[in-house]
Coordinates of C-alpha atoms in Angstrom, one line a residue:
M1 CA -83.0 23.4 16.7
A2 CA -82.1 19.9 18.1
N3 CA -85.1 19.8 20.5
L4 CA -87.7 20.9 18.3
Q5 CA -90.0 17.9 17.1
K6 CA -89.6 16.7 13.5
V7 CA -92.4 16.7 11.1
A8 CA -92.1 15.3 7.7
F9 CA -94.7 15.4 4.7
Y10 CA -95.5 13.1 1.7
T11 CA -97.8 14.0 -1.0
L12 CA -99.8 11.6 -3.2
G13 CA -101.6 13.1 -6.5
C14 CA -101.9 16.4 -8.1
K15 CA -100.2 19.7 -8.0
L16 CA -103.0 21.0 -5.9
N17 CA -102.1 18.5 -3.3
F18 CA -98.5 19.7 -3.4
S19 CA -99.7 23.4 -3.1
E20 CA -101.9 22.4 0.2
T21 CA -99.0 20.2 1.6
S22 CA -96.3 23.3 1.5
T23 CA -99.1 25.4 2.9
I24 CA -99.7 22.8 5.9
A25 CA -96.0 22.5 6.3
R26 CA -95.4 26.1 6.9
S27 CA -98.2 26.1 9.6
F28 CA -95.9 23.6 11.4
K29 CA -92.9 25.6 11.1
S30 CA -94.9 28.8 12.9
E31 CA -95.6 26.3 15.8
D32 CA -91.9 25.6 15.9
F33 CA -91.7 22.1 14.3
Q34 CA -88.7 21.4 12.5
R35 CA -89.5 19.9 8.9
V36 CA -87.4 16.9 7.7
D37 CA -87.3 14.7 4.9
F38 CA -89.9 12.0 4.6
S39 CA -87.1 9.3 4.5
E40 CA -85.5 10.6 7.9
K41 CA -86.7 10.0 11.6
A42 CA -89.6 12.4 12.6
D43 CA -92.1 12.4 15.5
I44 CA -94.9 13.4 13.0
Y45 CA -95.6 12.1 9.3
V46 CA -98.3 13.5 7.6
I47 CA -99.5 11.5 4.4
N48 CA -101.8 13.9 2.0
T49 CA -103.8 11.3 0.3
C50 CA -105.2 11.2 -3.3
S51 CA -108.1 9.1 -4.2
V52 CA -108.4 9.6 -8.0
T53 CA -107.3 6.0 -9.0
E54 CA -107.1 2.6 -7.1
N55 CA -103.3 2.8 -7.3
A56 CA -103.4 6.0 -5.1
D57 CA -105.3 4.2 -2.5
K58 CA -102.7 0.9 -2.4
R59 CA -99.9 3.4 -2.1
F60 CA -100.9 4.7 1.5
K61 CA -100.4 1.5 3.0
S62 CA -97.1 1.0 2.0
I63 CA -96.0 4.5 2.7
V64 CA -97.4 4.1 6.2
K65 CA -95.3 0.6 6.4
Q66 CA -92.2 3.1 5.6
T67 CA -92.7 5.3 8.4
Q68 CA -93.2 2.4 10.8
K69 CA -89.7 1.3 9.7
V70 CA -87.8 4.4 10.3
N71 CA -90.0 5.3 13.7
E72 CA -92.5 2.8 14.9
E73 CA -93.3 5.3 17.6
A74 CA -94.1 8.2 15.2
F75 CA -97.2 10.0 15.2
V76 CA -98.9 9.3 11.6
I77 CA -101.7 11.8 10.3
A78 CA -103.7 11.1 7.0
I79 CA -105.3 14.0 5.1
G80 CA -106.5 14.6 1.7
C81 CA -109.1 13.5 -0.5
Y82 CA -109.0 9.8 0.6
A83 CA -109.2 10.6 4.2
Q84 CA -112.4 12.7 3.5
L85 CA -113.8 9.8 1.6
K86 CA -112.7 6.7 3.3
P87 CA -111.8 7.7 6.7
E88 CA -112.6 4.7 8.6
E89 CA -110.7 2.6 5.7
L90 CA -107.7 4.8 6.7
A91 CA -108.2 4.6 10.5
D92 CA -107.8 0.7 10.1
V93 CA -104.5 0.7 8.5
N94 CA -101.9 -0.3 11.3
G95 CA -100.0 2.9 12.5
V96 CA -102.4 5.6 11.5
D97 CA -103.0 7.7 14.5
L98 CA -105.0 10.7 13.2
V99 CA -107.2 11.3 10.2
L100 CA -108.5 14.5 9.0
G101 CA -111.1 15.2 6.5
A102 CA -111.7 18.2 3.9
T103 CA -112.0 21.3 6.4
E104 CA -109.9 19.9 9.1
K105 CA -106.6 19.7 7.3
F106 CA -106.0 23.0 7.4
K107 CA -106.1 23.2 11.3
I108 CA -104.0 20.0 11.7
T109 CA -101.9 21.9 14.6
D110 CA -105.0 22.1 16.6
Y111 CA -104.9 18.3 17.1
L112 CA -101.6 17.8 18.1
N113 CA -101.8 18.3 21.7
D114 CA -101.3 14.8 22.3
L115 CA -99.0 12.5 20.2
T116 CA -99.2 9.5 22.2
K117 CA -100.3 6.6 20.1
Q118 CA -103.7 4.8 20.9
E119 CA -105.1 1.7 19.9
F120 CA -107.5 3.2 17.6
A121 CA -107.1 6.1 15.3
E122 CA -109.0 9.2 16.0
I123 CA -111.0 10.6 13.0
H124 CA -112.1 14.3 12.5
S125 CA -114.2 14.3 9.0
C126 CA -116.8 16.8 8.3
E127 CA -120.1 16.5 5.8
I128 CA -118.8 17.4 2.5
A129 CA -121.6 20.0 2.4
D130 CA -119.6 21.7 5.2
A131 CA -116.5 22.3 2.8
D132 CA -117.8 25.6 1.3
F133 CA -115.1 27.8 2.4
Y134 CA -112.0 28.6 0.8
E135 CA -108.3 28.1 2.0
S136 CA -105.7 29.7 0.1
A137 CA -102.6 27.5 -0.6
Y138 CA -99.2 27.7 -2.6
S139 CA -96.0 25.6 -2.5
F140 CA -92.6 27.2 -1.9
G141 CA -89.3 25.3 -1.3
D142 CA -90.4 22.0 -2.7
R143 CA -89.3 22.5 -6.2
T144 CA -88.3 24.9 -8.7
R145 CA -91.6 26.1 -9.9
A146 CA -94.4 27.1 -7.3
F147 CA -97.9 25.6 -7.4
L148 CA -100.4 28.3 -6.7
K149 CA -103.9 26.9 -5.8
V150 CA -106.8 29.6 -7.4
Q151 CA -109.9 27.7 -6.9
D152 CA -111.1 24.1 -5.0
G153 CA -113.8 21.8 -5.6
C154 CA -116.0 21.1 -8.4
D155 CA -119.8 21.5 -9.4
Y156 CA -119.6 19.2 -12.4
K157 CA -121.2 15.9 -12.0
C158 CA -118.9 13.4 -14.4
T159 CA -120.2 10.1 -13.6
Y160 CA -116.9 8.5 -12.9
C161 CA -115.4 10.9 -10.3
T162 CA -115.1 11.4 -6.7
I163 CA -113.7 14.3 -6.6
P164 CA -116.8 16.7 -5.8
L165 CA -117.4 13.9 -3.1
A166 CA -113.9 14.6 -1.5
R167 CA -113.3 18.4 -2.1
G168 CA -116.9 19.9 -2.2
I169 CA -118.5 22.5 -4.2
S170 CA -116.6 24.9 -6.7
R171 CA -115.2 27.7 -4.9
S172 CA -112.2 30.3 -5.5
D173 CA -109.9 32.3 -3.7
N174 CA -110.5 36.3 -4.3
L175 CA -108.5 37.9 -6.7
E176 CA -106.7 40.3 -4.4
N177 CA -105.5 37.2 -2.4
V178 CA -104.2 35.2 -5.8
L179 CA -102.3 38.5 -6.5
N180 CA -100.7 38.9 -3.2
N181 CA -99.6 35.2 -3.1
A182 CA -98.3 35.4 -6.5
S183 CA -96.2 38.6 -5.4
E184 CA -95.2 36.7 -2.4
I185 CA -93.9 33.7 -4.5
A186 CA -92.1 36.2 -7.0
A187 CA -90.3 37.8 -3.9
K188 CA -89.0 34.5 -2.9
G189 CA -86.9 34.2 -6.4
I190 CA -89.3 31.5 -7.8
Q191 CA -89.2 31.7 -11.5
E192 CA -92.3 29.8 -12.5
I193 CA -95.7 29.5 -11.2
V194 CA -98.4 27.1 -12.2
L195 CA -102.0 27.9 -11.4
T196 CA -103.9 25.1 -9.8
G197 CA -107.4 23.9 -8.6
V198 CA -109.7 21.2 -9.4
N199 CA -111.6 23.0 -12.0
I200 CA -109.4 26.3 -12.6
G201 CA -111.6 27.5 -15.6
D202 CA -114.3 27.8 -13.1
Y203 CA -112.5 30.5 -11.3
G204 CA -114.6 33.2 -9.9
K205 CA -117.5 31.2 -8.6
G206 CA -117.7 31.3 -4.9
E207 CA -115.1 34.2 -4.7
F208 CA -117.2 35.9 -2.1
G209 CA -118.7 32.9 -0.6
D210 CA -121.7 33.0 -3.3
K211 CA -122.2 31.6 -6.7
K212 CA -122.1 34.8 -8.6
H213 CA -119.2 35.5 -10.8
E214 CA -117.4 38.6 -9.7
H215 CA -114.2 37.8 -11.9
T216 CA -113.8 35.3 -14.7
F217 CA -110.5 33.0 -15.3
L218 CA -109.7 35.5 -18.2
D219 CA -109.5 38.4 -15.4
L220 CA -107.6 36.3 -13.3
V221 CA -104.9 35.7 -16.3
K222 CA -104.8 39.2 -17.3
A223 CA -104.4 40.2 -13.5
L224 CA -101.8 37.8 -12.9
D225 CA -99.8 38.8 -16.2
K226 CA -99.1 42.4 -14.5
V227 CA -97.6 40.6 -11.4
K228 CA -94.2 42.1 -11.4
G229 CA -91.2 39.6 -10.7
I230 CA -92.9 36.4 -12.5
N231 CA -90.9 35.2 -15.2
R232 CA -93.6 32.7 -16.2
L233 CA -97.0 31.4 -15.5
R234 CA -98.3 28.3 -16.7
I235 CA -102.1 26.9 -16.6
S236 CA -102.2 23.6 -15.6
S237 CA -105.3 21.4 -16.5
I238 CA -108.4 23.4 -17.8
E239 CA -111.5 22.0 -19.2
P240 CA -112.3 22.4 -22.8
N241 CA -115.7 23.9 -22.4
L242 CA -114.0 26.8 -20.0
L243 CA -111.1 27.5 -22.2
E244 CA -112.4 30.7 -23.9
N245 CA -110.7 32.1 -27.1
E246 CA -110.3 35.1 -25.5
T247 CA -108.0 33.5 -23.0
I248 CA -106.1 31.3 -25.7
D249 CA -105.6 34.7 -27.7
F250 CA -104.7 36.7 -24.7
V251 CA -101.7 33.9 -23.5
A252 CA -100.5 34.2 -26.8
Q253 CA -99.4 37.9 -26.5
S254 CA -99.0 37.9 -23.0
N255 CA -95.9 38.9 -20.6
S256 CA -95.5 35.8 -18.6
F257 CA -98.1 33.2 -19.5
V258 CA -96.4 30.1 -21.5
P259 CA -97.5 28.3 -24.7
H260 CA -98.7 25.3 -22.7
F261 CA -102.0 23.7 -22.2
H262 CA -103.0 20.6 -20.6
I263 CA -107.0 20.2 -21.6
P264 CA -108.8 16.9 -20.3
L265 CA -110.4 14.9 -22.9
Q266 CA -111.2 11.5 -21.6
S267 CA -112.4 10.0 -24.7
G268 CA -112.7 10.7 -28.4
S269 CA -116.1 9.0 -28.7
N270 CA -119.0 11.5 -28.4
Q271 CA -121.1 8.5 -27.3
I272 CA -118.7 7.8 -24.1
L273 CA -118.2 11.6 -23.6
K274 CA -122.2 11.4 -23.0
A275 CA -122.1 8.4 -20.7
M276 CA -119.2 10.4 -18.8
R277 CA -121.5 13.6 -18.4
R278 CA -118.7 15.5 -19.8
R279 CA -120.0 19.0 -20.8
Y280 CA -118.7 19.3 -24.4
M281 CA -118.3 16.9 -27.9
R282 CA -115.2 16.2 -29.3
E283 CA -116.1 18.8 -32.2
L284 CA -115.5 21.4 -29.7
Y285 CA -112.3 20.0 -28.6
V286 CA -110.9 20.1 -32.1
K287 CA -112.0 23.8 -32.3
K288 CA -109.7 24.6 -29.2
V289 CA -106.6 22.7 -30.3
S290 CA -107.1 24.7 -34.0
Q291 CA -107.4 27.8 -31.9
I292 CA -104.2 27.3 -29.9
K293 CA -102.2 26.2 -32.6
K294 CA -103.3 28.9 -35.0
V295 CA -102.1 31.5 -32.5
M296 CA -99.2 29.8 -30.9
P297 CA -98.0 27.3 -33.6
N298 CA -95.2 26.1 -31.1
A299 CA -97.6 25.5 -28.1
C300 CA -97.6 22.3 -26.2
I301 CA -100.9 20.7 -25.6
G302 CA -101.0 17.8 -23.2
V303 CA -104.4 15.5 -23.2
D304 CA -105.8 13.5 -20.4
V305 CA -107.7 10.1 -21.5
I306 CA -109.3 7.6 -19.4
V307 CA -109.6 4.1 -21.4
G308 CA -111.8 1.3 -20.2
F309 CA -114.6 3.5 -19.4
P310 CA -118.2 1.0 -18.9
G311 CA -119.9 0.6 -22.2
E312 CA -116.5 1.3 -24.1
T313 CA -116.2 -0.9 -27.1
N314 CA -113.4 -1.9 -29.4
E315 CA -115.0 0.6 -31.8
H316 CA -115.1 3.5 -29.3
F317 CA -111.6 2.9 -28.2
L318 CA -110.3 3.1 -32.0
E319 CA -112.6 6.5 -32.2
T320 CA -110.3 7.8 -29.5
Y321 CA -107.2 6.4 -30.8
N322 CA -107.7 7.6 -34.5
F323 CA -109.0 11.0 -33.1
L324 CA -106.0 11.6 -30.8
N325 CA -103.8 10.4 -33.7
E326 CA -104.9 13.3 -36.2
L327 CA -105.0 15.8 -33.5
D328 CA -102.3 18.0 -33.3
I329 CA -101.1 17.4 -29.6
S330 CA -98.2 16.9 -28.0
Y331 CA -98.3 14.1 -25.3
L332 CA -101.0 12.2 -23.2
H333 CA -101.7 11.3 -19.9
V334 CA -103.5 7.9 -19.9
F335 CA -105.8 6.5 -17.3
A336 CA -107.2 3.0 -17.0
Y337 CA -110.9 3.5 -15.6
S338 CA -111.1 2.4 -12.1
E339 CA -114.2 2.1 -10.4
R340 CA -115.0 4.3 -7.2
E341 CA -117.8 4.0 -4.9
N342 CA -120.8 6.1 -4.8
T343 CA -120.5 7.1 -8.5
L344 CA -122.8 6.6 -11.4
A345 CA -120.2 4.6 -13.3
A346 CA -119.8 2.1 -10.8
E347 CA -123.4 0.9 -11.3
M348 CA -123.1 0.8 -15.3
E349 CA -123.2 -2.4 -16.9
D350 CA -120.8 -3.7 -20.0
I351 CA -117.8 -3.6 -17.4
V352 CA -114.4 -3.6 -19.9
P353 CA -112.4 -6.3 -18.6
L354 CA -109.0 -5.4 -16.7
S355 CA -106.9 -7.1 -19.2
T356 CA -108.5 -5.0 -21.7
R357 CA -108.1 -1.7 -19.9
K358 CA -104.3 -2.5 -19.9
K359 CA -103.9 -3.1 -23.5
R360 CA -105.7 -0.1 -24.3
S361 CA -103.4 1.9 -22.0
K362 CA -100.4 0.6 -23.4
M363 CA -101.5 1.5 -26.9
L364 CA -102.4 5.1 -26.1
R365 CA -99.3 5.4 -24.0
G366 CA -97.3 4.3 -27.3
L367 CA -99.3 6.9 -29.3
S368 CA -98.3 9.5 -26.7
A369 CA -94.6 8.8 -27.1
K370 CA -94.9 8.8 -30.7
K371 CA -96.8 12.4 -30.5
R372 CA -93.9 13.8 -27.9
R373 CA -91.3 12.7 -30.3
A374 CA -92.6 14.4 -33.1
F375 CA -93.6 17.6 -31.0
Y376 CA -89.8 17.5 -30.0
E377 CA -88.6 16.9 -33.6
S378 CA -90.8 20.0 -34.7
Q379 CA -88.8 22.2 -32.0
L380 CA -85.4 21.4 -33.2
G381 CA -83.4 24.4 -34.7
T382 CA -85.5 26.7 -32.7
I383 CA -84.7 29.1 -29.7
H384 CA -86.6 28.9 -26.4
T385 CA -86.0 29.7 -22.9
V386 CA -85.2 26.8 -20.4
L387 CA -85.5 27.1 -16.6
F388 CA -83.3 24.4 -15.3
E389 CA -84.8 22.2 -12.0
G390 CA -83.0 21.5 -8.8
E391 CA -82.2 17.4 -9.2
N392 CA -79.0 15.8 -9.9
K393 CA -80.0 12.9 -12.5
E394 CA -77.3 10.5 -13.3
G395 CA -75.1 13.3 -13.8
Y396 CA -77.4 15.6 -15.5
I397 CA -79.6 18.6 -14.9
H398 CA -83.0 18.9 -16.5
G399 CA -85.0 21.5 -17.2
F400 CA -88.1 22.5 -19.3
T401 CA -88.6 25.1 -21.9
E402 CA -91.5 27.7 -21.9
N403 CA -93.5 25.3 -24.3
Y404 CA -92.5 22.2 -22.0
V405 CA -89.8 20.3 -24.2
K406 CA -87.5 18.4 -21.8
V407 CA -83.9 19.4 -22.0
K408 CA -80.5 18.3 -20.2
T409 CA -77.0 19.2 -19.9
P410 CA -74.1 17.8 -17.7
W411 CA -74.8 18.5 -13.8
N412 CA -74.1 22.1 -12.5
P413 CA -75.9 23.4 -9.5
E414 CA -75.4 26.7 -10.5
L415 CA -77.7 26.3 -13.0
I416 CA -80.4 25.6 -10.4
N417 CA -83.4 28.1 -11.0
T418 CA -81.9 29.8 -13.6
L419 CA -83.1 31.0 -17.3
H420 CA -81.1 30.6 -20.2
Q421 CA -81.8 30.9 -23.7
I422 CA -80.9 27.8 -25.9
K423 CA -81.1 26.6 -29.2
L424 CA -82.7 23.0 -29.2
D425 CA -80.0 20.6 -31.1
K426 CA -80.8 17.0 -31.1
I427 CA -82.8 14.2 -29.4
D428 CA -81.2 11.8 -26.9
E429 CA -81.3 8.3 -26.9
D430 CA -83.5 8.7 -23.6
G431 CA -85.9 10.9 -25.8
I432 CA -84.5 14.5 -23.9
V433 CA -83.2 16.9 -26.0
R434 CA -79.9 18.2 -26.0
F435 CA -78.8 22.1 -26.8
T436 CA -76.6 24.6 -27.1
Y437 CA -76.8 28.1 -25.3
N438 CA -77.9 30.9 -27.2
E439 CA -76.3 33.4 -24.8
L440 CA -73.2 34.3 -22.6
E441 CA -74.7 35.4 -19.3
I442 CA -76.9 33.5 -16.9
T443 CA -80.4 35.2 -16.2
N444 CA -81.3 35.0 -12.7

């Protein structure tokens, strides 16, 4: 083992990126590399990039600097969305040796014949139209739960988004592959699988290399629910217009799917939704939330919101704020709009000042804290099942209930990756819920 070359990975961005990093890491293992922690000295550092926010772009440079401090002779590789969108920009960062685009990242080990650092970084990046084939991926060993990729790319044309430029057209894994991957994950003792993709509600499109829908997202959900050995299945983010009532009703009575939905809204103003080219109006969003709460009163509902989109007036923002305040949701993910090259929104007028974007973000984050607190309070005294995570945080082990209430108890390594029935008792000063066990035996 001592003579093996060492490789380390860093992932920026979404659950989809985590699933792909994990799969790419396994390809290194099969080539006899030894994986080490990113903070350790390695021969190769692989950074999986994100391009959704300006902040992710900036973080890349500081992460490369970290690698140089640990080992300035290390070979640094950039992959992922930012590497596809701005390969030359990444190649210009001091210390970077290789930049691989959307189709090349899964063939990364083919580019490792010569790890000598050169004066200029090498770039292998395709036209995004060539990213029309599907690569399966799932994460394993990085966290208590596994992220299972079921879909990639997006055919939507939201005016603020670069993801179709970075990941290509919407395409899906075939159902047999997904079920095989889910069974593999279950066999490794993982208790929870999170379904991930760019636009997972579009699942089925491109399953066999064409656009016709052989299977739908509902077909996928029903088939996964029958896979033996999986205690929990969680849907990550799904567009409101693709979340069918039949899917909601099925989740409510399923064996494995948990009552937790994350549904992007982006704005509570129909005028702004139109400017964003979203495929729904706020009225549809209300119907989806109402349907979830009707069949699953204890369901957790998370919401993505963008503030400061071009043309968003104070009136538009207050429309969004009041809309969310009145809606029966559990928490928000708030994003301040950031201009992205080659998007229609970047060319729009009526730009919202950065100071206003920050102020609006702060207001919605405050609302999110209020919503989460109210949701947690509504769950006190109820019985739930918790899955414990693997990290010691200041003497405590944390976990999440099936409906995504965060709980904690004094650190005990025997609890890692175990399920327990608990009664939610009180909310601690840090906003995390304390509990009492509702059982004597540990469920493995």
